[in-house]
mmCIF file of C-alpha atoms in Angstrom:
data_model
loop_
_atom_site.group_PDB
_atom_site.id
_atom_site.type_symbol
_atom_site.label_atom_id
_atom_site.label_comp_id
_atom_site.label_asym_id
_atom_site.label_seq_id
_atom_site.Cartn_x
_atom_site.Cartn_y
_atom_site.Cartn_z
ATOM 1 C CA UNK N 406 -40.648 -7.899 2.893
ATOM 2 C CA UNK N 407 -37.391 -5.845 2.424
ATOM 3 C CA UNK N 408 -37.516 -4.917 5.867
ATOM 4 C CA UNK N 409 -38.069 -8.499 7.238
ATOM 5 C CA UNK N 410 -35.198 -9.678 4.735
ATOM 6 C CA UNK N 411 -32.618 -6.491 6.201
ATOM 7 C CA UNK N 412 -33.869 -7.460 9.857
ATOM 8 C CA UNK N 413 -33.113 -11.642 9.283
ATOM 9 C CA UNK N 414 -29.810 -10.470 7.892
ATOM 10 C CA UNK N 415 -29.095 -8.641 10.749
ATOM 11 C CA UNK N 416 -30.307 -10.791 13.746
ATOM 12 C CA UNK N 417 -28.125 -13.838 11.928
ATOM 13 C CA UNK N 418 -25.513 -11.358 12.071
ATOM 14 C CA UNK N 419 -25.773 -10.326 15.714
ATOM 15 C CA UNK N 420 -26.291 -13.903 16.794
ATOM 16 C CA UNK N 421 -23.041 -15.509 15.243
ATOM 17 C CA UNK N 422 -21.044 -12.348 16.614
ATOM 18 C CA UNK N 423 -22.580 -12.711 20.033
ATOM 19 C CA UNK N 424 -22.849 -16.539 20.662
ATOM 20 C CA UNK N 425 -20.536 -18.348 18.174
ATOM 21 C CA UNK N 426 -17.201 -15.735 17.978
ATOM 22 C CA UNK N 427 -14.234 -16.879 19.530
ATOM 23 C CA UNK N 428 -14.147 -13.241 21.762
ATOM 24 C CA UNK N 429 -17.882 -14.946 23.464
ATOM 25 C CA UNK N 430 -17.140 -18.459 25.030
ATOM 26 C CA UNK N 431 -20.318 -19.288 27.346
ATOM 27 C CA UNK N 432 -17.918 -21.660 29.132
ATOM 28 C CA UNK N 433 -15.426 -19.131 30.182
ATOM 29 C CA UNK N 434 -17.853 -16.312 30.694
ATOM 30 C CA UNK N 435 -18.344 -14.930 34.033
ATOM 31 C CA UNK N 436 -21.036 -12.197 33.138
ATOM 32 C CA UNK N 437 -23.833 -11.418 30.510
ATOM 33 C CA UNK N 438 -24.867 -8.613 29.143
ATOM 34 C CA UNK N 439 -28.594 -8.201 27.580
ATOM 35 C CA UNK N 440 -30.473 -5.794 26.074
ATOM 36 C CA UNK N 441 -32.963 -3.881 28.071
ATOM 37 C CA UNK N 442 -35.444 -2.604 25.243
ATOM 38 C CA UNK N 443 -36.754 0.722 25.008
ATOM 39 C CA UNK N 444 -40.072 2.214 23.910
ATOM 40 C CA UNK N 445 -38.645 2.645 20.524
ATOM 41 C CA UNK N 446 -37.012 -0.495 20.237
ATOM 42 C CA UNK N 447 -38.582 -1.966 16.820
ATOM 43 C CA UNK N 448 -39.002 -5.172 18.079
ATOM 44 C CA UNK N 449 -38.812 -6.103 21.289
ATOM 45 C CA UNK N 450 -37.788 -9.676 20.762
ATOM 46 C CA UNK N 451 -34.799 -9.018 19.300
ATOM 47 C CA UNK N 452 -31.352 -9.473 21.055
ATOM 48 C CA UNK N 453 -29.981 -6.222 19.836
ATOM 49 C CA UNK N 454 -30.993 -2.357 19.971
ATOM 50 C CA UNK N 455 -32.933 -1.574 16.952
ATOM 51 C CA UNK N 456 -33.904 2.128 17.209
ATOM 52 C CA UNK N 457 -36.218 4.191 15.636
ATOM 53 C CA UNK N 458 -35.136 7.283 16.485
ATOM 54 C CA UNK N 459 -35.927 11.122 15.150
ATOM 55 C CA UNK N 460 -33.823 14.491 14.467
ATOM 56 C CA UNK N 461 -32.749 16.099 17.758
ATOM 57 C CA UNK N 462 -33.434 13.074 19.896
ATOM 58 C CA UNK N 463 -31.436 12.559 23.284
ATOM 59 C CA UNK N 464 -31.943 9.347 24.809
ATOM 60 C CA UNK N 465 -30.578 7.053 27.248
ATOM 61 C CA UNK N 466 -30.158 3.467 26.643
ATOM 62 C CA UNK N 467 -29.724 0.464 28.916
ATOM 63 C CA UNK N 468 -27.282 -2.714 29.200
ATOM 64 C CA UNK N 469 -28.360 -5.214 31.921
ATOM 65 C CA UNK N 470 -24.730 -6.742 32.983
ATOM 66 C CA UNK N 471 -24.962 -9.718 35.451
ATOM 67 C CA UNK N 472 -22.072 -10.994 37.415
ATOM 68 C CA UNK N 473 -22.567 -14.839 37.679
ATOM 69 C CA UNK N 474 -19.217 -15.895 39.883
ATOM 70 C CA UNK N 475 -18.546 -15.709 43.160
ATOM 71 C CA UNK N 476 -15.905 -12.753 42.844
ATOM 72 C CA UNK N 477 -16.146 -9.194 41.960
ATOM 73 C CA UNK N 478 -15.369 -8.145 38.776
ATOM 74 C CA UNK N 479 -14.573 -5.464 36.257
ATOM 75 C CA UNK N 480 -16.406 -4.510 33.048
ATOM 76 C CA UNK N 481 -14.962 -2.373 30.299
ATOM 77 C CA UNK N 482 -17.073 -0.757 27.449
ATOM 78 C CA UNK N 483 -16.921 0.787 24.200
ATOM 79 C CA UNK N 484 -18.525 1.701 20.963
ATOM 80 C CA UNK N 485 -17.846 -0.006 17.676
ATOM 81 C CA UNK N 486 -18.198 1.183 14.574
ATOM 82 C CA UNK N 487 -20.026 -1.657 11.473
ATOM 83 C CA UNK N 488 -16.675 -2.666 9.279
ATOM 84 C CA UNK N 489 -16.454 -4.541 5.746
ATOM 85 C CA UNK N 490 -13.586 -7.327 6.706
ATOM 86 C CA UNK N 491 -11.257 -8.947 4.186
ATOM 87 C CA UNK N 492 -13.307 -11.996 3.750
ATOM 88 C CA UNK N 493 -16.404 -10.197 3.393
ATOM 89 C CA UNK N 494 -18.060 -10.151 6.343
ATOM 90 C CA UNK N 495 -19.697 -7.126 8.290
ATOM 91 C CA UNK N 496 -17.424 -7.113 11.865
ATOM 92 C CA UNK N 497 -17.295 -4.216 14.768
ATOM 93 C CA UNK N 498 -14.070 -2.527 15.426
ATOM 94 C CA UNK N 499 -12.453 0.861 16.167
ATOM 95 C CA UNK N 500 -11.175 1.698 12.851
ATOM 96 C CA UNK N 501 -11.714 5.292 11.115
ATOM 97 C CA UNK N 502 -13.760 5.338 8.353
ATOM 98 C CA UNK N 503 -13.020 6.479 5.363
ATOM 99 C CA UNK N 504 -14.334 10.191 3.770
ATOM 100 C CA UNK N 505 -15.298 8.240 0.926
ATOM 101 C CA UNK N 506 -17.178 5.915 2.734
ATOM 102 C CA UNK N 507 -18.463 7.978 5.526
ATOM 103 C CA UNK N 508 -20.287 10.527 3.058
ATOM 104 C CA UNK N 509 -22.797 12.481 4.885
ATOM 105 C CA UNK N 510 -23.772 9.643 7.251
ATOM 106 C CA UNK N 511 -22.549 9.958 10.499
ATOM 107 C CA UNK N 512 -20.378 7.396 12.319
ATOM 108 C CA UNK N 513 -21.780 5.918 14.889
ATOM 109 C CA UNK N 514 -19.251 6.831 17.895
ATOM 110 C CA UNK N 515 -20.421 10.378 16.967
ATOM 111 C CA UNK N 516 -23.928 9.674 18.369
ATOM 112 C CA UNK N 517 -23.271 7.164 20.824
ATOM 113 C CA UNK N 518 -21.240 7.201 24.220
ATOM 114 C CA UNK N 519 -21.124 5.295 27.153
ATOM 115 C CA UNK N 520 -21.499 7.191 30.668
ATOM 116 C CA UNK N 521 -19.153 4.955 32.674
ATOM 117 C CA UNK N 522 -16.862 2.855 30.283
ATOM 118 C CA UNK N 523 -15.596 0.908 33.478
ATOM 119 C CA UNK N 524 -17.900 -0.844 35.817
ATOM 120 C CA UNK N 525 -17.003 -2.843 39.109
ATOM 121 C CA UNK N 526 -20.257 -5.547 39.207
ATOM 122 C CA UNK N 527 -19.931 -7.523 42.452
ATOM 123 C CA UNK N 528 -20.566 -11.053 42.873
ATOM 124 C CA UNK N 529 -23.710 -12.150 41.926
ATOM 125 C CA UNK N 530 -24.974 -8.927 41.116
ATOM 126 C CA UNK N 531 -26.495 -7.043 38.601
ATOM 127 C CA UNK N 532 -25.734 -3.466 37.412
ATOM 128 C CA UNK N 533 -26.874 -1.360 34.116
ATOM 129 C CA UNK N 534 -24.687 0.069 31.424
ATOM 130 C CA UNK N 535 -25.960 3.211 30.681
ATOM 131 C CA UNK N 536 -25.237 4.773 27.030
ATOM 132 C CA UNK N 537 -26.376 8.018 25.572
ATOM 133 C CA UNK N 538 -27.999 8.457 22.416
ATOM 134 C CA UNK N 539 -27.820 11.561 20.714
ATOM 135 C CA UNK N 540 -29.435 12.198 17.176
ATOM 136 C CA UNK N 541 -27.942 15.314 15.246
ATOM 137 C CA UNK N 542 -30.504 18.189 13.906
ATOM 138 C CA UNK N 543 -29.903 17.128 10.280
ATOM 139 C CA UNK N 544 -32.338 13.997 8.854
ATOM 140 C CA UNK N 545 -29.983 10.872 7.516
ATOM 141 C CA UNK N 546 -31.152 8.149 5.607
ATOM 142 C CA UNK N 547 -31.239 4.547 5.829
ATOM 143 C CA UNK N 548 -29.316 3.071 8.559
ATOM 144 C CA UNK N 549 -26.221 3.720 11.345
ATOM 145 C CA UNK N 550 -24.566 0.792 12.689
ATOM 146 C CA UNK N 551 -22.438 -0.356 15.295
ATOM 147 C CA UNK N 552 -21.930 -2.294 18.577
ATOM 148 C CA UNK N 553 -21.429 -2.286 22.028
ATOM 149 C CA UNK N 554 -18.401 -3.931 23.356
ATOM 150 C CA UNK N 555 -17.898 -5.437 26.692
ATOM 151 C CA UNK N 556 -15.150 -7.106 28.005
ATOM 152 C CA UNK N 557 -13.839 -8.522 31.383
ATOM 153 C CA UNK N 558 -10.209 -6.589 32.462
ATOM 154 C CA UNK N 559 -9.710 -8.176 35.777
ATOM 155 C CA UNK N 560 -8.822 -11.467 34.498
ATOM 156 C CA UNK N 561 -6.834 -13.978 36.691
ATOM 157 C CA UNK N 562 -3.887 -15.958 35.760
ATOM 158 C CA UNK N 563 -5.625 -19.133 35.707
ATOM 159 C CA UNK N 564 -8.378 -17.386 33.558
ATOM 160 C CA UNK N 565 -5.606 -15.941 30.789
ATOM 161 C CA UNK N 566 -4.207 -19.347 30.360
ATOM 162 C CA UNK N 567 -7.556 -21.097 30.154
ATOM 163 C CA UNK N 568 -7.885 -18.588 26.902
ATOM 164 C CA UNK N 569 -4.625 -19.130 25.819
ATOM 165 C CA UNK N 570 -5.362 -22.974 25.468
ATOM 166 C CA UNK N 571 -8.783 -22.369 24.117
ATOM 167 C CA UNK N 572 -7.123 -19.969 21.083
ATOM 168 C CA UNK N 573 -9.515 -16.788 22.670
ATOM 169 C CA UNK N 574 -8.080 -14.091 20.395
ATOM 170 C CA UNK N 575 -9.513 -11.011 22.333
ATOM 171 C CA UNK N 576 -10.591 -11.300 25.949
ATOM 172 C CA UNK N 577 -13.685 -12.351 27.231
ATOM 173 C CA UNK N 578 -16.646 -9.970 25.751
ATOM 174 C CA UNK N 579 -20.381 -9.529 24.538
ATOM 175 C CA UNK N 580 -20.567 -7.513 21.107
ATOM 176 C CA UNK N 581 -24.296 -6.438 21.173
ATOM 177 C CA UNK N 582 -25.369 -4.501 17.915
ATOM 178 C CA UNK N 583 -26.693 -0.989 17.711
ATOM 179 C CA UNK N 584 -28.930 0.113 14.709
ATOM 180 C CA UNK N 585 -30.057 3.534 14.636
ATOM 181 C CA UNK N 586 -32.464 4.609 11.774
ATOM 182 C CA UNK N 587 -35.340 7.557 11.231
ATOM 183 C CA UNK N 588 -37.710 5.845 8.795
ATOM 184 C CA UNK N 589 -37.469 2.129 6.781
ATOM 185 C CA UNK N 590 -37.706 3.992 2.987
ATOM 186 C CA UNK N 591 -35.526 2.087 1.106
ATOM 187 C CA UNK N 592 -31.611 3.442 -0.237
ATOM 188 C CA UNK N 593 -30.865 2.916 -3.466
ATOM 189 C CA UNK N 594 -27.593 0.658 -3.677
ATOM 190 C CA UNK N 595 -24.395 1.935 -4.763
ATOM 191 C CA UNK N 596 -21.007 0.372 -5.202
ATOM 192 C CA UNK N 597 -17.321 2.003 -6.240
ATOM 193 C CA UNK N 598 -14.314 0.076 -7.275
ATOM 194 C CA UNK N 599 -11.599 2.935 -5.843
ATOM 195 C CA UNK N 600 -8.470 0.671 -6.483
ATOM 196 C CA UNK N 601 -6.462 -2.426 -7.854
ATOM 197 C CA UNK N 602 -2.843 -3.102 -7.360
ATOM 198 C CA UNK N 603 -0.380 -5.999 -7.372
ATOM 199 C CA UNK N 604 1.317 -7.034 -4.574
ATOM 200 C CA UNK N 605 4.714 -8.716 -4.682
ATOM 201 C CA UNK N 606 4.884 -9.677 -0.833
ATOM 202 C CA UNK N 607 1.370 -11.593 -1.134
ATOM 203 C CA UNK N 608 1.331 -12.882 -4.953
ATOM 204 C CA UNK N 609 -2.235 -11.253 -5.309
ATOM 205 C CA UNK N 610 -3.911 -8.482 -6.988
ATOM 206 C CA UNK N 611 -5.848 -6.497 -4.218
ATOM 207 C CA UNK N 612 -8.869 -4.562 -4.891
ATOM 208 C CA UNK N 613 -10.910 -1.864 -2.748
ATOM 209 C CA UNK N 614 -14.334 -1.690 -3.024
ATOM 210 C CA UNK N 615 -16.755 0.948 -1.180
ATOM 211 C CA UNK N 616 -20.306 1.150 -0.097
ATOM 212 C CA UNK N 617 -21.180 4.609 0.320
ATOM 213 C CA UNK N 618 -24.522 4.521 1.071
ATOM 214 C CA UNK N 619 -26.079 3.695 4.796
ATOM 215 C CA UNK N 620 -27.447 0.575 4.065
ATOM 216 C CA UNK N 621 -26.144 -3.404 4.398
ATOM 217 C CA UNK N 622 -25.399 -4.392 0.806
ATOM 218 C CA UNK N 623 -24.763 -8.555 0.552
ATOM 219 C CA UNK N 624 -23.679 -8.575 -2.966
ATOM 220 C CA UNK N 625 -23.917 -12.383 -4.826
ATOM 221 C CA UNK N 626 -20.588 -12.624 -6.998
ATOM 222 C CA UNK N 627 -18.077 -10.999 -8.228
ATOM 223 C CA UNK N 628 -16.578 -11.781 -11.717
ATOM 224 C CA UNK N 629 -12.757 -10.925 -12.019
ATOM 225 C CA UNK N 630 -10.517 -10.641 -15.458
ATOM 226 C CA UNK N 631 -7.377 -9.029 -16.202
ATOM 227 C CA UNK N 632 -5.704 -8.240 -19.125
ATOM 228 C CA UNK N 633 -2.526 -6.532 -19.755
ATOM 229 C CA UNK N 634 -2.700 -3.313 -21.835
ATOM 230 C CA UNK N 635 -0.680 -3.979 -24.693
ATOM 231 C CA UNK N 636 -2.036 -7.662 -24.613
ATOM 232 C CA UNK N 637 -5.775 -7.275 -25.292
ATOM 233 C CA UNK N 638 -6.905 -10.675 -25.994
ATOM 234 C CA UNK N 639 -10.144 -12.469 -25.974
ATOM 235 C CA UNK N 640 -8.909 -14.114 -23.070
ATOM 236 C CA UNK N 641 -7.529 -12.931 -19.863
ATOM 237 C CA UNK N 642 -4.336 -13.500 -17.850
ATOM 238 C CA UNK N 643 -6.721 -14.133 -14.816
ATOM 239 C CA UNK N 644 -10.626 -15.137 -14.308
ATOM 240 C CA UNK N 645 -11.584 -15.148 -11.170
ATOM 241 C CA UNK N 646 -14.905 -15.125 -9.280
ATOM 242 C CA UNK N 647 -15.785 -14.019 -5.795
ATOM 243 C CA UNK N 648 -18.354 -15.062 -3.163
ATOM 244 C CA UNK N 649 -20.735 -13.323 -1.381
ATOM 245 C CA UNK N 650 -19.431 -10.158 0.271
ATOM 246 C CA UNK N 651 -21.748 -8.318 3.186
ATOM 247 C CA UNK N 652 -21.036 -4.764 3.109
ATOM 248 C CA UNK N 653 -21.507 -2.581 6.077
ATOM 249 C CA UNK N 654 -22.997 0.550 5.755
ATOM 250 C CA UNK N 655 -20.237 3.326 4.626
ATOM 251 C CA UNK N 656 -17.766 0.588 4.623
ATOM 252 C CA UNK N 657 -14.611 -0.257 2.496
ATOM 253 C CA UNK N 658 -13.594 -3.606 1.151
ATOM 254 C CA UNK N 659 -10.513 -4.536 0.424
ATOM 255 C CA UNK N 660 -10.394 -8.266 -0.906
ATOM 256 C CA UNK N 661 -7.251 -9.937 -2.658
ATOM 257 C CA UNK N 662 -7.232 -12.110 -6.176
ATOM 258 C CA UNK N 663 -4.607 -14.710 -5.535
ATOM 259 C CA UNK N 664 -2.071 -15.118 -8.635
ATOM 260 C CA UNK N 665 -0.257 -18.017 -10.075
ATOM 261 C CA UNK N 666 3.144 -15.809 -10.874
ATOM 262 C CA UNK N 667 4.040 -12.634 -10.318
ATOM 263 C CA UNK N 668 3.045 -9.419 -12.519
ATOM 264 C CA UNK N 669 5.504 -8.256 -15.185
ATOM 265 C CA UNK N 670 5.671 -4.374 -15.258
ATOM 266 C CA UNK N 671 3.407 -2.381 -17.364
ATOM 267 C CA UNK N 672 -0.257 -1.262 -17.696
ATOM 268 C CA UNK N 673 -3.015 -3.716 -16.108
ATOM 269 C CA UNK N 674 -6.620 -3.454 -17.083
ATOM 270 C CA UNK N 675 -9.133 -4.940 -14.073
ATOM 271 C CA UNK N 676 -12.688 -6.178 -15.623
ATOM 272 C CA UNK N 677 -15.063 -6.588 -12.720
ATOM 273 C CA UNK N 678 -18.311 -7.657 -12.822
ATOM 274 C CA UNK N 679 -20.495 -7.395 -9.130
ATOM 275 C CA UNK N 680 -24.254 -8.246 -8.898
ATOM 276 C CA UNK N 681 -26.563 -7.540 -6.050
ATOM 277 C CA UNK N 682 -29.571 -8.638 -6.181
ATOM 278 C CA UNK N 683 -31.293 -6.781 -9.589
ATOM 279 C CA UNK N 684 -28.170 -4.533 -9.412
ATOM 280 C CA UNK N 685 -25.066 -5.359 -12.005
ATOM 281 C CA UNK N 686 -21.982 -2.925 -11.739
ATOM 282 C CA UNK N 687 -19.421 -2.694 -14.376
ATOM 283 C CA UNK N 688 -15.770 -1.644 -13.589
ATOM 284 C CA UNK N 689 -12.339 -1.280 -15.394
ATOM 285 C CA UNK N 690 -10.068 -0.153 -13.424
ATOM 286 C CA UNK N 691 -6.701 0.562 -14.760
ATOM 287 C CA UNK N 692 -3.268 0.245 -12.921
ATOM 288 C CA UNK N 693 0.772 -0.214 -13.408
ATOM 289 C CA UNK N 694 2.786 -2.349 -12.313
ATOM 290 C CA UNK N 695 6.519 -0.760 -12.263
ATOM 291 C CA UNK N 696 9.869 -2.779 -11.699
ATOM 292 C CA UNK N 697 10.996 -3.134 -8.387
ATOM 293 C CA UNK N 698 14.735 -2.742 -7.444
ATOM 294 C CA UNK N 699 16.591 -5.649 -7.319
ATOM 295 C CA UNK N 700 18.098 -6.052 -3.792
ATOM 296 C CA UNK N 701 21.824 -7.099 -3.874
ATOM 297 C CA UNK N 702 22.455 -10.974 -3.035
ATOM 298 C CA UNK N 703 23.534 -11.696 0.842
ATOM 299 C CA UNK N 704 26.619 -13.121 -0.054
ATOM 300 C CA UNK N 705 27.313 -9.940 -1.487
ATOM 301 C CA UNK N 706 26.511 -7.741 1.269
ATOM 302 C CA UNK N 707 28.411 -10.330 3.552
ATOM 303 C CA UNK N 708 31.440 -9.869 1.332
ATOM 304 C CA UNK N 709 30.765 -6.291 1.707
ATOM 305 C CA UNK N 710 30.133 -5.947 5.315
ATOM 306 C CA UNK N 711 33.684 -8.752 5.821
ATOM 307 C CA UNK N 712 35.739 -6.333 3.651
ATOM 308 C CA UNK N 713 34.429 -3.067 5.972
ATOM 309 C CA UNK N 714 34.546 -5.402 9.212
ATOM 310 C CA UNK N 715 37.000 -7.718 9.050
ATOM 311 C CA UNK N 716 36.688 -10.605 11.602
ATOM 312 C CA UNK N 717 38.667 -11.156 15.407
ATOM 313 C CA UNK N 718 40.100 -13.959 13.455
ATOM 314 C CA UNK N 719 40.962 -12.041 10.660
ATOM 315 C CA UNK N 720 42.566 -9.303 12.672
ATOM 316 C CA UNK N 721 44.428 -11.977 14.444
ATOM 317 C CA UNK N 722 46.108 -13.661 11.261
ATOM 318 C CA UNK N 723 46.669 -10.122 9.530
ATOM 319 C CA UNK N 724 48.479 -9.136 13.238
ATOM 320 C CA UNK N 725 50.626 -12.214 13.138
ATOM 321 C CA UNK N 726 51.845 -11.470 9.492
ATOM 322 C CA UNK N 727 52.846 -8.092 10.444
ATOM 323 C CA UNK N 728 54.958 -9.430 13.724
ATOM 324 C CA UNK N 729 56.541 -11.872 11.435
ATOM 325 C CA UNK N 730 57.868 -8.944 8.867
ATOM 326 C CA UNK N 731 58.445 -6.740 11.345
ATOM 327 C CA UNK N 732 60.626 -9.476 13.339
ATOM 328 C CA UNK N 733 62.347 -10.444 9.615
ATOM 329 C CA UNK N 734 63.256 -6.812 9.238
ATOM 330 C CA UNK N 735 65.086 -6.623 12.321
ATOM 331 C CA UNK N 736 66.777 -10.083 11.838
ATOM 332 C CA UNK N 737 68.183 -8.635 8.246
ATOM 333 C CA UNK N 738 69.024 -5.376 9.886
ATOM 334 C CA UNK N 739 71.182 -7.099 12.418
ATOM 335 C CA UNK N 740 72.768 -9.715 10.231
ATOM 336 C CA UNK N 741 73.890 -6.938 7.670
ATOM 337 C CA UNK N 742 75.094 -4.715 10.240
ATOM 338 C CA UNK N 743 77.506 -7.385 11.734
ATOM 339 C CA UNK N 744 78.324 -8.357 7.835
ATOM 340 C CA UNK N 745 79.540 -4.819 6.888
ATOM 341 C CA UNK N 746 81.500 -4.558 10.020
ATOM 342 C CA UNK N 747 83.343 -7.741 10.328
ATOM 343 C CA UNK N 748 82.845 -9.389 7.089
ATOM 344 C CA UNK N 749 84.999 -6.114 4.974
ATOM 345 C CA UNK N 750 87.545 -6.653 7.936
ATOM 346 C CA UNK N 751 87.904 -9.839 7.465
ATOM 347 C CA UNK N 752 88.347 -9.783 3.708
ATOM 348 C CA UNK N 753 91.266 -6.353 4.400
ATOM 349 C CA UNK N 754 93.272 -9.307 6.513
ATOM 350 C CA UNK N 755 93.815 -11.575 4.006
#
């Protein structure tokens, strides 16, 4: 039942990242990708590899990519690894995984490679992806999982802008999901809160969160409250509660609690409260928040920046002055010159 649960989970997964995501418009599409199932594909029905695989195992898997328009084009490929996002969804990207979260799992891109990661399909054509599988000596439990990516690179003009309009984030591309497990015994859940901290820039408190076993993990809720250290009270500064969150296997979480005001500085206290199924997890988590600098006003550093620069105009007026003075100076010079020569003279005569 377990199994049938994980497996429902996953193809809901697969089929809202392949059909409904932004990066897979059927409209603007101009090839498919399928799955060509092999022998020890779990079921056969499904739209994505589901491997049962062994210690030691090489194997080659297939992609079946067809070309429906009446040009050539190019297909670029690439492993993904299973990610945690922000809003608590399980996504495929090329991140690094954390040591933390990784444990002794392997990441996916360690087992899997593609043999050509560029592929010229001509029109109406069909031509197979091939990716190697390669299964290391030591046994791993539960489950590895990723995706294969495939995108279109030789996009025309008219294509690009056609995304543009239709707010395609990435370009055009299948994402079709990889699971790679040895046996179905069931892992144990797990769950760490590694960090809180305020941020100032967002007005939030954000928290980490890691899986670190190789399993999905959908948890229910998540109960929030925070109290300030030297402020224990019955009740808390902040209560807040959390939706569902799907956790990829070996995956962080990083999620934010949004805040009315800003922190003062001091000691924080994070009560968090995260059920899974039978599974309750307790955390208190401890941080500080210390006083930021306070940044000098802009009219200050403009005063600043006016007294070290001074303006064209500035220069100008303080250029004028000085031809004035100087011009004065000169004016007195002569006039007492004259004065002393003629004026004593003058005075002697009478």
């Amino acid at each position: 039942m377990r199994k049938k649960l994980v497996s429902l989970l996953l193809g809901i997964g697969f089929f809202l990242m392949v059909y409904l995501s932004p990066t897979c418009q059927a409209s603007s599409l101009l090839f498919e990708a399928k799955v060509i199932p092999p022998a020890n594909q779990e079921d056969k029905t499904l739209p994505y590899f589901d491997l049962k695989v062994t210690p030691s195992q090489s194997q080659r898997i297939e992609v079946l990519l067809t070309n429906f328009s009446s040009t050539d084009i190019q297909v670029s490929s690439q492993v993904f690894s299973a990610e945690t996002s922000p809003s608590g969804n399980i996504v495929y990207g090329s991140h690094q995984k954390s040591v933390a979260a990784k444990g002794e799992t392997p990441d996916i891109r360690e087992l899997v490679s593609i043999e050509e990661d560029s592929l010229v399909i001509p029109k109406h054509s069909q031509k197979k992806l091939k990716v190697a599988v390669q299964i290391p000596a030591e046994k791993f439990e539960g489950m590895v999982l990723g995706s294969l990516f495939m995108k279109q690179l030789d996009l025309t003009e008219k294509q690009v802008a056609t995304s543009q309009t239709q707010l395609v984030t990435h370009q055009f591309g299948y994402n079709l999901g990889l699971v790679l497990r040895e046996d179905t015994t069931p892992v144990v859940s797990e769950l760490v809160l590694d960090q809180a901290q305020f941020s100032s820039t967002k007005q939030a408190l954000e928290v980490t969160m890691t899986n670190p076993k190789s399993k999905v993990m959908k948890t229910s809720q998540t109960d929030y409250k925070l109290f300030k250290e030297d402020e224990i009270t019955e009740e808390p500064l902040v209560s807040y509660q959390a939706g569902q969150i799907a956790f990829a296997p070996n995956s962080t979480y990083t999620g934010q609690i949004p805040l009315k005001e800003n922190l003062t500085p001091g000691k924080y206290h994070l009560v968090a409260e995260v059920k899974e199924g039978e599974h309750i997890w307790k955390f208190d988590k401890e941080f500080q928040v210390v006083k930021e600098k306070v940044a000098a006003s802009p009219k200050k550093i403009v005063n600043k920046l006016a007294k070290k620069n001074p303006t064209p105009s500035k220069l100008l007026g303080n250029g004028l002055i000085s031809l004035l003075l100087g011009l004065c100076g000169i004016f007195l010079g002569i006039y007492s010159y004259y004065w002393l020569k003629y004026g004593r003279k003058g005075g002697r005569s009478r």
